[in-house]
Short mmCIF file of C-alpha atoms and ligand atoms in Angstrom, two decimals:
data_model
loop_
_atom_site.label_atom_id
_atom_site.label_comp_id
_atom_site.label_asym_id
_atom_site.label_seq_id
_atom_site.Cartn_x
_atom_site.Cartn_y
_atom_site.Cartn_z
CA MET B 1 -25.45 20.58 41.72
CA ILE B 2 -26.86 20.54 38.21
CA ALA B 3 -28.53 17.22 37.28
CA LEU B 4 -27.41 15.06 34.36
CA GLU B 5 -30.97 15.18 32.98
CA SER B 6 -30.80 19.00 32.65
CA LEU B 7 -27.43 18.76 30.90
CA ILE B 8 -28.78 16.17 28.48
CA LEU B 9 -31.82 18.35 27.77
CA GLU B 10 -29.48 21.24 26.99
CA TYR B 11 -27.48 18.89 24.73
CA THR B 12 -30.56 17.84 22.76
CA GLU B 13 -31.59 21.50 22.35
CA ARG B 14 -28.19 22.35 20.87
CA THR B 15 -27.93 19.34 18.55
CA PRO B 16 -31.30 18.84 16.76
CA LYS B 17 -29.68 18.01 13.41
CA SER B 18 -27.52 15.34 15.02
CA ALA B 19 -30.70 13.86 16.53
CA GLU B 20 -32.34 13.84 13.13
CA LEU B 21 -29.31 12.24 11.43
CA TYR B 22 -29.07 9.71 14.21
CA GLY B 23 -32.71 8.71 13.66
CA LYS B 24 -31.97 8.16 9.97
CA ALA B 25 -28.71 6.30 10.73
CA CYS B 26 -30.58 3.84 12.94
CA ARG B 27 -32.55 2.77 9.87
CA ALA B 28 -29.33 1.84 8.05
CA LEU B 29 -26.74 0.97 10.69
CA PRO B 30 -27.22 -1.14 13.83
CA GLY B 31 -27.36 1.31 16.73
CA GLY B 32 -26.90 4.15 14.21
CA VAL B 33 -23.10 3.81 14.26
CA SER B 34 -20.30 2.26 12.25
CA ALA B 35 -18.29 1.35 15.37
CA ASN B 36 -19.78 0.68 18.81
CA ILE B 37 -17.31 3.07 20.42
CA LYS B 38 -18.86 6.00 18.52
CA PHE B 39 -22.13 5.71 20.44
CA PHE B 40 -23.09 7.50 23.63
CA GLU B 41 -26.47 8.36 25.08
CA PRO B 42 -28.80 9.96 24.22
CA TYR B 43 -27.22 10.01 20.70
CA PRO B 44 -23.76 10.96 19.45
CA ILE B 45 -22.96 14.31 17.84
CA PHE B 46 -22.62 14.17 14.05
CA MET B 47 -19.60 16.15 12.92
CA ASP B 48 -19.43 18.01 9.65
CA ARG B 49 -16.00 19.61 9.46
CA GLY B 50 -12.58 19.60 11.07
CA GLU B 51 -9.93 22.29 10.95
CA GLY B 52 -6.78 22.32 13.07
CA ALA B 53 -7.81 21.71 16.67
CA TRP B 54 -11.47 22.40 15.91
CA LEU B 55 -14.54 20.41 14.94
CA THR B 56 -17.85 21.80 13.72
CA ASP B 57 -20.98 19.71 14.06
CA VAL B 58 -23.98 19.57 11.71
CA ASP B 59 -25.79 22.19 13.82
CA GLY B 60 -22.87 24.62 13.44
CA ASN B 61 -21.57 24.22 17.02
CA ARG B 62 -17.78 24.53 17.23
CA TYR B 63 -15.62 22.53 19.61
CA VAL B 64 -11.96 22.08 20.45
CA ASP B 65 -11.43 18.42 19.66
CA TYR B 66 -9.73 16.37 22.38
CA LEU B 67 -10.89 13.03 21.01
CA LEU B 68 -8.86 13.46 17.79
CA SER B 69 -10.52 10.36 16.46
CA TYR B 70 -9.13 8.35 19.42
CA GLY B 71 -5.61 9.56 18.83
CA PRO B 72 -4.40 9.37 15.20
CA LEU B 73 -4.65 13.07 14.36
CA ALA B 74 -1.39 14.20 15.94
CA LEU B 75 -1.28 17.23 13.62
CA GLY B 76 -4.97 18.02 14.09
CA HIS B 77 -7.50 18.17 11.27
CA GLY B 78 -6.49 18.91 7.68
CA HIS B 79 -2.83 19.82 8.19
CA PRO B 80 -1.52 21.45 4.97
CA ALA B 81 1.48 19.06 4.82
CA VAL B 82 -0.81 16.03 4.95
CA LYS B 83 -3.11 17.53 2.31
CA GLU B 84 -0.09 18.26 0.10
CA ALA B 85 1.30 14.73 0.51
CA ILE B 86 -2.02 13.28 -0.59
CA ARG B 87 -2.21 15.64 -3.57
CA GLU B 88 1.37 14.85 -4.55
CA GLN B 89 0.87 11.12 -4.47
CA PHE B 90 -2.03 11.43 -6.87
CA ASN B 91 -0.66 14.16 -9.13
CA ARG B 92 2.97 13.14 -9.39
CA HIS B 93 2.72 9.40 -9.04
CA GLY B 94 -0.59 8.99 -10.82
CA SER B 95 -2.15 6.23 -8.73
CA LEU B 96 -3.37 5.34 -5.29
CA LEU B 97 -2.17 1.78 -5.33
CA TYR B 98 0.29 -0.36 -7.30
CA GLY B 99 0.00 -3.84 -5.81
CA THR B 100 3.79 -4.07 -6.14
CA PRO B 101 6.65 -3.08 -3.84
CA HIS B 102 7.54 0.62 -3.94
CA ALA B 103 10.31 2.75 -2.45
CA LEU B 104 8.20 4.46 0.21
CA GLU B 105 7.69 1.13 2.00
CA THR B 106 11.40 1.03 2.84
CA GLU B 107 11.70 4.76 3.42
CA TYR B 108 8.95 4.79 6.01
CA ALA B 109 10.20 1.57 7.60
CA GLU B 110 13.63 3.17 8.14
CA LYS B 111 11.96 6.15 9.80
CA ILE B 112 10.06 3.88 12.18
CA LYS B 113 13.21 1.86 12.96
CA GLN B 114 15.05 5.06 13.80
CA HIS B 115 12.50 5.87 16.52
CA PHE B 116 11.96 2.28 17.71
CA PRO B 117 15.35 0.55 18.01
CA SER B 118 13.63 -2.72 19.06
CA ILE B 119 12.16 -2.88 15.53
CA GLU B 120 14.69 -4.55 13.26
CA LEU B 121 12.21 -5.51 10.55
CA LEU B 122 8.56 -4.66 10.10
CA ARG B 123 5.42 -5.40 8.15
CA TYR B 124 2.57 -3.02 7.36
CA THR B 125 -1.06 -3.81 8.12
CA ASN B 126 -4.28 -1.85 7.63
CA SER B 127 -5.17 -1.26 11.28
CA GLY B 128 -4.01 -1.65 14.84
CA THR B 129 -6.26 -4.67 15.17
CA GLU B 130 -4.53 -6.43 12.30
CA ALA B 131 -1.15 -5.51 13.74
CA THR B 132 -1.80 -7.09 17.15
CA LEU B 133 -3.45 -10.09 15.49
CA LEU B 134 -0.40 -10.66 13.30
CA SER B 135 1.93 -10.21 16.28
CA LEU B 136 0.11 -13.00 18.10
CA ARG B 137 0.20 -15.35 15.13
CA MET B 138 3.90 -14.57 14.81
CA ALA B 139 4.36 -15.47 18.47
CA TYR B 140 2.50 -18.78 18.00
CA ALA B 141 4.52 -19.55 14.86
CA CYS B 142 7.85 -18.79 16.50
CA THR B 143 7.28 -20.54 19.83
CA GLY B 144 4.95 -23.40 18.88
CA LYS B 145 2.77 -22.42 21.88
CA TYR B 146 -0.81 -21.14 21.67
CA LYS B 147 -1.80 -19.37 24.88
CA ILE B 148 -1.43 -15.67 25.49
CA GLY B 149 -1.33 -13.52 28.58
CA LYS B 150 -3.22 -10.24 28.42
CA PHE B 151 -3.77 -7.64 31.09
CA GLU B 152 -7.06 -6.63 32.64
CA GLY B 153 -8.22 -3.29 31.20
CA HIS B 154 -6.02 -3.47 28.08
CA TYR B 155 -7.50 -3.21 24.59
CA HIS B 156 -5.86 -4.73 21.53
CA GLY B 157 -8.59 -4.65 18.89
CA GLY B 158 -11.75 -6.54 18.10
CA TYR B 159 -11.05 -10.26 17.80
CA ASN B 160 -11.56 -13.27 19.96
CA GLN B 161 -8.26 -13.81 21.78
CA VAL B 162 -8.15 -10.28 23.15
CA LEU B 163 -11.82 -9.37 23.64
CA ILE B 164 -11.57 -10.51 27.21
CA SER B 165 -11.50 -8.33 30.36
CA VAL B 166 -11.07 -5.03 28.56
CA ASN B 167 -13.68 -3.16 30.57
CA PRO B 168 -15.08 -5.77 32.97
CA PRO B 169 -17.69 -4.96 35.62
CA LEU B 170 -15.73 -5.21 38.87
CA ALA B 171 -18.37 -7.51 40.38
CA GLN B 172 -17.42 -10.14 37.77
CA ALA B 173 -13.72 -9.46 37.61
CA GLY B 174 -12.55 -11.60 40.53
CA GLU B 175 -9.54 -10.90 42.72
CA ALA B 176 -7.26 -8.02 41.82
CA GLY B 177 -4.14 -10.24 41.84
CA ARG B 178 -5.77 -13.03 39.86
CA PRO B 179 -8.42 -11.47 37.61
CA SER B 180 -11.21 -13.67 36.21
CA PRO B 181 -11.67 -13.59 32.43
CA VAL B 182 -14.77 -11.62 31.44
CA PRO B 183 -16.06 -11.73 27.83
CA GLU B 184 -16.39 -8.38 26.04
CA SER B 185 -18.55 -9.56 23.15
CA ALA B 186 -21.28 -11.95 22.20
CA GLY B 187 -20.10 -14.72 19.92
CA LEU B 188 -16.70 -15.45 21.45
CA GLU B 189 -15.69 -19.07 21.13
CA PRO B 190 -15.82 -20.72 24.56
CA HIS B 191 -12.37 -22.33 24.13
CA GLN B 192 -10.88 -18.84 23.91
CA PHE B 193 -11.10 -18.63 27.68
CA ASP B 194 -8.63 -21.52 27.95
CA ASN B 195 -6.14 -19.77 25.71
CA THR B 196 -6.23 -16.23 27.07
CA VAL B 197 -4.93 -15.79 30.60
CA VAL B 198 -5.85 -12.49 32.26
CA LEU B 199 -3.03 -10.78 34.14
CA PRO B 200 -3.02 -8.03 36.80
CA PHE B 201 -1.30 -4.82 35.65
CA ASP B 202 1.45 -3.23 37.71
CA ASP B 203 1.59 -6.17 40.14
CA LEU B 204 4.82 -7.99 39.34
CA GLU B 205 4.59 -10.67 41.96
CA ALA B 206 1.05 -11.78 41.15
CA CYS B 207 1.76 -11.53 37.44
CA SER B 208 4.97 -13.57 37.62
CA ASP B 209 3.20 -16.33 39.58
CA ILE B 210 0.54 -16.65 36.88
CA LEU B 211 3.14 -16.62 34.08
CA ARG B 212 5.16 -19.38 35.76
CA GLU B 213 2.04 -21.57 35.90
CA HIS B 214 1.44 -21.18 32.16
CA LYS B 215 4.99 -20.94 30.82
CA ASP B 216 4.91 -24.22 28.92
CA ASP B 217 1.84 -23.21 26.89
CA MET B 218 2.17 -19.44 26.70
CA ALA B 219 3.53 -17.95 23.47
CA ALA B 220 3.35 -14.29 24.41
CA VAL B 221 2.29 -11.63 26.84
CA ILE B 222 0.65 -8.75 25.01
CA MET B 223 0.24 -5.43 26.76
CA GLU B 224 -0.43 -1.75 26.41
CA PRO B 225 2.70 -0.47 28.15
CA LEU B 226 0.54 2.38 29.43
CA LEU B 227 -2.87 0.99 30.34
CA ALA B 228 -5.48 2.54 28.06
CA GLY B 229 -2.71 4.75 26.68
CA TYR B 230 -2.32 6.90 29.82
CA ILE B 231 -1.94 4.84 33.03
CA VAL B 232 1.79 4.65 33.68
CA PRO B 233 3.01 1.55 35.57
CA THR B 234 6.13 1.59 37.72
CA ALA B 235 9.47 1.14 35.98
CA GLU B 236 10.14 -1.80 38.35
CA PHE B 237 7.04 -3.57 37.07
CA MET B 238 8.03 -3.07 33.46
CA ARG B 239 11.64 -4.13 34.00
CA GLY B 240 10.53 -7.12 36.07
CA LEU B 241 8.05 -8.20 33.43
CA ARG B 242 10.70 -8.02 30.70
CA LYS B 243 13.01 -10.14 32.86
CA VAL B 244 10.47 -12.79 33.82
CA THR B 245 9.12 -13.22 30.26
CA GLU B 246 12.68 -13.66 28.99
CA GLU B 247 13.44 -16.17 31.70
CA LEU B 248 10.27 -18.18 30.95
CA GLY B 249 10.62 -18.17 27.15
CA ILE B 250 7.48 -16.08 26.67
CA LEU B 251 7.61 -13.36 24.01
CA LEU B 252 6.75 -9.83 25.12
CA VAL B 253 4.55 -7.86 22.73
CA PHE B 254 4.09 -4.14 23.29
CA ASP B 255 0.89 -2.89 21.76
CA GLU B 256 1.89 0.72 21.17
CA VAL B 257 -1.07 1.53 18.92
CA LYS B 258 -2.07 4.32 21.32
CA THR B 259 1.33 5.15 22.85
CA GLY B 260 3.45 5.13 19.66
CA PHE B 261 4.42 8.74 18.86
CA ARG B 262 2.29 9.87 21.80
CA ALA B 263 3.94 8.68 25.04
CA GLY B 264 7.11 9.89 23.29
CA LEU B 265 8.49 9.74 19.77
CA GLY B 266 9.91 6.34 20.71
CA GLY B 267 6.66 5.24 22.36
CA ALA B 268 6.40 3.90 25.90
CA GLN B 269 9.33 1.53 25.24
CA GLY B 270 11.54 4.58 24.71
CA TYR B 271 10.30 6.05 27.99
CA PHE B 272 10.98 2.87 29.97
CA GLY B 273 14.11 1.92 28.03
CA ILE B 274 12.76 -1.60 27.44
CA ARG B 275 13.01 -3.67 24.26
CA PRO B 276 9.98 -5.85 23.68
CA ASP B 277 10.28 -8.77 21.25
CA LEU B 278 7.47 -7.45 19.06
CA THR B 279 5.71 -4.10 18.77
CA ALA B 280 2.36 -3.23 17.24
CA LEU B 281 1.81 0.33 16.03
CA GLY B 282 -1.20 2.12 14.55
CA LYS B 283 -3.11 5.40 14.86
CA VAL B 284 -0.55 8.28 14.56
CA ILE B 285 1.60 6.47 11.96
CA GLY B 286 -1.16 6.73 9.34
CA ALA B 287 -1.81 10.48 9.82
CA GLY B 288 -5.55 9.77 10.06
CA MET B 289 -5.70 6.97 7.52
CA PRO B 290 -5.95 3.25 8.23
CA MET B 291 -2.59 1.68 8.92
CA GLY B 292 -0.76 -0.56 11.33
CA ILE B 293 2.72 -1.99 11.76
CA VAL B 294 4.14 -5.11 13.36
CA GLY B 295 7.84 -4.90 13.99
CA GLY B 296 10.46 -6.45 16.18
CA LYS B 297 13.30 -8.89 16.33
CA LYS B 298 14.65 -9.94 12.98
CA GLU B 299 14.53 -13.65 13.72
CA LEU B 300 10.81 -13.41 14.56
CA LEU B 301 9.83 -11.19 11.64
CA LEU B 302 11.69 -13.38 9.18
CA LYS B 303 9.13 -16.07 9.85
CA SER B 304 6.88 -14.13 7.48
CA ALA B 305 9.43 -13.85 4.65
CA PRO B 306 8.00 -15.57 1.53
CA ILE B 307 11.11 -17.61 0.88
CA ARG B 308 11.26 -21.36 0.48
CA GLY B 309 8.58 -21.25 -2.27
CA SER B 310 5.81 -20.78 0.21
CA ASP B 311 3.44 -18.22 -1.34
CA VAL B 312 0.01 -19.49 -0.38
CA PHE B 313 -1.45 -18.04 -3.58
CA ASP B 314 1.10 -19.66 -5.88
CA MET B 315 -0.63 -22.65 -7.39
CA SER B 316 2.36 -24.07 -9.27
CA ALA B 317 3.22 -27.66 -8.48
CA GLY B 318 5.01 -28.30 -5.20
CA LYS B 319 4.84 -24.68 -3.98
CA ARG B 320 1.97 -25.03 -1.54
CA SER B 321 3.67 -27.71 0.50
CA ALA B 322 5.88 -25.19 2.31
CA ALA B 323 3.09 -22.72 3.22
CA LYS B 324 2.68 -24.11 6.70
CA ASP B 325 6.32 -23.27 7.49
CA VAL B 326 5.87 -19.58 6.78
CA LEU B 327 3.76 -17.06 8.64
CA PHE B 328 0.94 -15.99 6.35
CA HIS B 329 0.74 -12.24 5.98
CA SER B 330 -0.85 -10.49 3.06
CA GLY B 331 -3.33 -7.72 2.32
CA THR B 332 -4.44 -5.77 -0.75
CA TYR B 333 -3.77 -2.43 0.94
CA ASN B 334 -0.62 -3.24 2.95
CA GLY B 335 1.95 -0.48 2.48
CA ASP B 336 -0.61 1.76 0.75
CA PRO B 337 1.50 4.49 -0.95
CA LEU B 338 -0.96 7.28 -0.25
CA ILE B 339 -1.02 6.51 3.46
CA LEU B 340 2.74 6.04 3.69
CA ARG B 341 3.34 9.36 1.97
CA ALA B 342 0.93 11.19 4.31
CA GLY B 343 2.32 9.30 7.32
CA LEU B 344 5.88 10.23 6.45
CA ALA B 345 4.98 13.90 5.91
CA SER B 346 3.20 13.95 9.25
CA MET B 347 6.11 12.21 11.00
CA GLU B 348 8.60 14.78 9.77
CA ILE B 349 6.54 17.56 11.32
CA LEU B 350 5.94 15.63 14.51
CA GLU B 351 9.67 15.12 14.98
CA LYS B 352 10.10 18.90 15.17
CA GLU B 353 6.96 19.71 17.11
CA PHE B 354 6.66 16.86 19.57
CA GLU B 355 8.52 18.49 22.47
CA PRO B 356 6.56 21.78 22.43
CA MET B 357 3.39 19.72 22.14
CA THR B 358 4.22 17.80 25.34
CA THR B 359 5.01 21.09 27.07
CA ARG B 360 1.60 22.45 26.10
CA THR B 361 -0.04 19.21 27.27
CA GLU B 362 1.67 19.67 30.63
CA SER B 363 0.54 23.29 30.91
CA LEU B 364 -3.04 22.25 30.11
CA LYS B 365 -2.82 19.62 32.87
CA GLN B 366 -1.45 22.14 35.38
CA GLY B 367 -4.17 24.63 34.45
CA LEU B 368 -6.89 22.01 34.84
CA LYS B 369 -5.50 20.89 38.19
CA ALA B 370 -5.65 24.46 39.48
CA ILE B 371 -9.24 24.92 38.25
CA PHE B 372 -10.42 21.68 39.85
CA ALA B 373 -8.55 22.52 43.07
CA ALA B 374 -10.19 25.96 43.23
CA LYS B 375 -13.53 24.20 42.98
CA GLY B 376 -12.58 21.67 45.69
CA ILE B 377 -12.90 18.69 43.33
CA PRO B 378 -10.01 16.23 43.80
CA VAL B 379 -8.44 15.09 40.54
CA ASN B 380 -5.61 12.95 39.33
CA LEU B 381 -4.49 13.42 35.71
CA PRO B 382 -2.58 10.29 34.72
CA GLY B 383 -0.77 10.40 31.38
CA LEU B 384 2.47 10.80 29.50
CA GLY B 385 3.54 12.78 26.44
CA THR B 386 0.52 14.14 24.60
CA VAL B 387 -2.22 12.03 26.25
CA PHE B 388 -3.83 12.15 29.67
CA ASN B 389 -7.11 11.49 31.38
CA ILE B 390 -9.05 13.18 34.14
CA ALA B 391 -9.88 10.97 37.09
CA ILE B 392 -12.03 12.56 39.74
CA THR B 393 -10.56 10.91 42.79
CA ASP B 394 -8.44 11.67 45.81
CA LYS B 395 -6.22 8.67 45.05
CA GLN B 396 -2.63 9.84 44.60
CA THR B 397 -1.62 6.90 42.40
CA ILE B 398 -3.56 5.37 39.54
CA GLY B 399 -1.88 2.17 38.44
CA SER B 400 -4.65 -0.08 37.22
CA TYR B 401 -8.00 -0.39 35.55
CA ARG B 402 -9.56 -0.91 38.98
CA ASP B 403 -8.10 2.37 40.28
CA MET B 404 -9.68 4.17 37.32
CA GLN B 405 -13.03 2.46 37.96
CA GLY B 406 -12.88 3.78 41.52
CA ALA B 407 -12.95 7.39 40.25
CA ASP B 408 -16.21 9.39 40.13
CA LEU B 409 -17.24 8.61 36.55
CA THR B 410 -20.74 10.04 37.06
CA LEU B 411 -19.44 13.50 37.91
CA ARG B 412 -16.88 13.26 35.09
CA LYS B 413 -19.65 12.49 32.62
CA LYS B 414 -21.71 15.47 33.81
CA ILE B 415 -18.71 17.77 33.43
CA ASP B 416 -18.13 16.43 29.92
CA PHE B 417 -21.76 17.24 29.00
CA ALA B 418 -21.43 20.73 30.51
CA LEU B 419 -18.27 21.22 28.41
CA PHE B 420 -20.13 20.62 25.14
CA ARG B 421 -21.93 23.94 25.66
CA GLU B 422 -18.61 25.67 26.31
CA GLY B 423 -17.08 24.33 23.07
CA ILE B 424 -15.02 21.33 24.22
CA TYR B 425 -15.50 17.99 22.50
CA ASN B 426 -14.57 14.58 23.78
CA LYS B 427 -16.52 11.39 24.05
CA PRO B 428 -17.77 11.55 27.66
CA THR B 429 -15.18 10.09 30.09
CA ASN B 430 -12.63 9.48 27.33
CA ARG B 431 -8.92 10.32 27.56
CA TYR B 432 -7.57 13.63 26.19
CA SER B 433 -5.25 13.63 23.16
CA LEU B 434 -3.57 16.78 21.88
CA SER B 435 -2.27 17.74 18.47
CA THR B 436 0.30 20.24 17.18
CA ALA B 437 -2.71 22.47 16.39
CA HIS B 438 -3.61 22.70 20.10
CA ASP B 439 -1.62 25.89 20.54
CA GLU B 440 -1.59 28.27 23.48
CA THR B 441 -4.75 30.05 22.33
CA VAL B 442 -6.56 26.72 22.24
CA ILE B 443 -5.24 25.77 25.69
CA ASP B 444 -6.38 29.15 27.10
CA PHE B 445 -9.80 28.70 25.48
CA THR B 446 -10.03 25.23 27.05
CA LEU B 447 -9.17 26.47 30.53
CA GLU B 448 -11.76 29.25 30.27
CA ALA B 449 -14.33 26.72 29.09
CA TYR B 450 -13.56 24.52 32.09
CA LYS B 451 -13.98 27.46 34.47
CA LYS B 452 -17.41 28.19 32.99
CA ALA B 453 -18.46 24.54 33.01
CA LEU B 454 -17.33 23.91 36.59
CA ALA B 455 -19.04 27.08 37.81
CA ARG B 456 -22.31 25.20 37.27
CA PHE B 457 -21.40 22.45 39.76
C1 PLP A 501 -3.89 -0.27 22.15
C2 PLP A 501 -4.72 -0.55 20.95
N1 PLP A 501 -4.49 -1.65 20.23
C3 PLP A 501 -5.19 -1.94 19.11
C4 PLP A 501 -6.19 -1.11 18.70
C5 PLP A 501 -6.96 -1.41 17.45
O1 PLP A 501 -6.60 -0.53 16.46
P1 PLP A 501 -7.60 -0.23 15.22
O2 PLP A 501 -8.78 0.46 15.80
O3 PLP A 501 -6.78 0.60 14.29
O4 PLP A 501 -7.95 -1.55 14.63
C6 PLP A 501 -6.48 0.05 19.41
C7 PLP A 501 -7.56 0.96 18.99
O5 PLP A 501 -8.01 1.81 19.70
C8 PLP A 501 -5.74 0.34 20.57
O6 PLP A 501 -5.98 1.42 21.30
#
């Protein structure tokens, strides 16, 4: 079997300009990257251009893009409707930003509410991170409790409460049914470990026991309803969790930043038929631009309504006294007209093209399964809608982070490096996301590329 070292040598021979740019980047950016997730060894590929399903790197290598910037680009790169929406906002409306309310804020909100019936009211943020952060503050404000439950292996953005047990080494992660909290960053405040309780995914009994112990202090359980955007829990687990959180007075927050408009047009909550109390959205809704949403039950969202003279920035006499009664939520770029216009244009296309896109995702999965089977490599391809991952394992069911860790990640990484030469791009071992631009020709190209790559193993 071909060694990883040979594949990395081949990679460096094909990407000399990326190596050069990476060397320069390291002199300006820590680790040469603007987000830690963008790094992989020996150095990441520097991209130069995107078009439809394709990326071209600075050395002129072309790849089908299955990273899609970690999911937002549901229409692929540079869709004409998105380009036109951006042009129109500038040309017809004259500005990028008003700093006042504008009609698109309501128009887009109504579109989101149509797809997510659990969302009665919503607020815009500038990222998924901000959306989950606001959802937690909303939960604290509405319950008067300050602990949260979060699941092992779930990611909710880069801040203290949730940077715990996202990708923990199994040796430190404790028992499966009662996971130990593992920090995911330097600089976390030690008291955070008292306020974030780590829960086991897809294990209702163990999870319910932990929730009962903390019910008096726990404001919310936050979760990715599909772990990492592609691991589908049982419907019994999801229904049971909704029931037990309701019974214990703990709010249920679905972080659908990955699954919104990907697991289905109505997200994972539409698939399971479950109404969470709050939902965080991001990625696809901004059509490739920074945006997030927190939505949910009216009585919870109204906590952020600036009534009762509570604007924190209003310095007139007497006004500030009520600020503590209202949930603070503000942001220079919230409800950015350019992003809303592009997001809305992209949503209208997605509504028409989502079903065929899921069908093509399924046919890609079936094709891959057959190619791996012919090679005698056991695989499981967990996923839903337009996202899946490739786990090299003979396990029939993948229900948790630990199941995924049990897969052969070393072989997967080698295959991903071999695929670069064949014109397939993903960050090694990452999940696959598709776009409307991943048409049948692209799927056929991908399957041929896989055949060539696997022939070397
Ligand atoms: C489930 C989930 N929540 C929150 C976030 C954070 O979103 P953003 O990167 O837009 O801040 C992400 C990002 O990958 C995510 O996948």
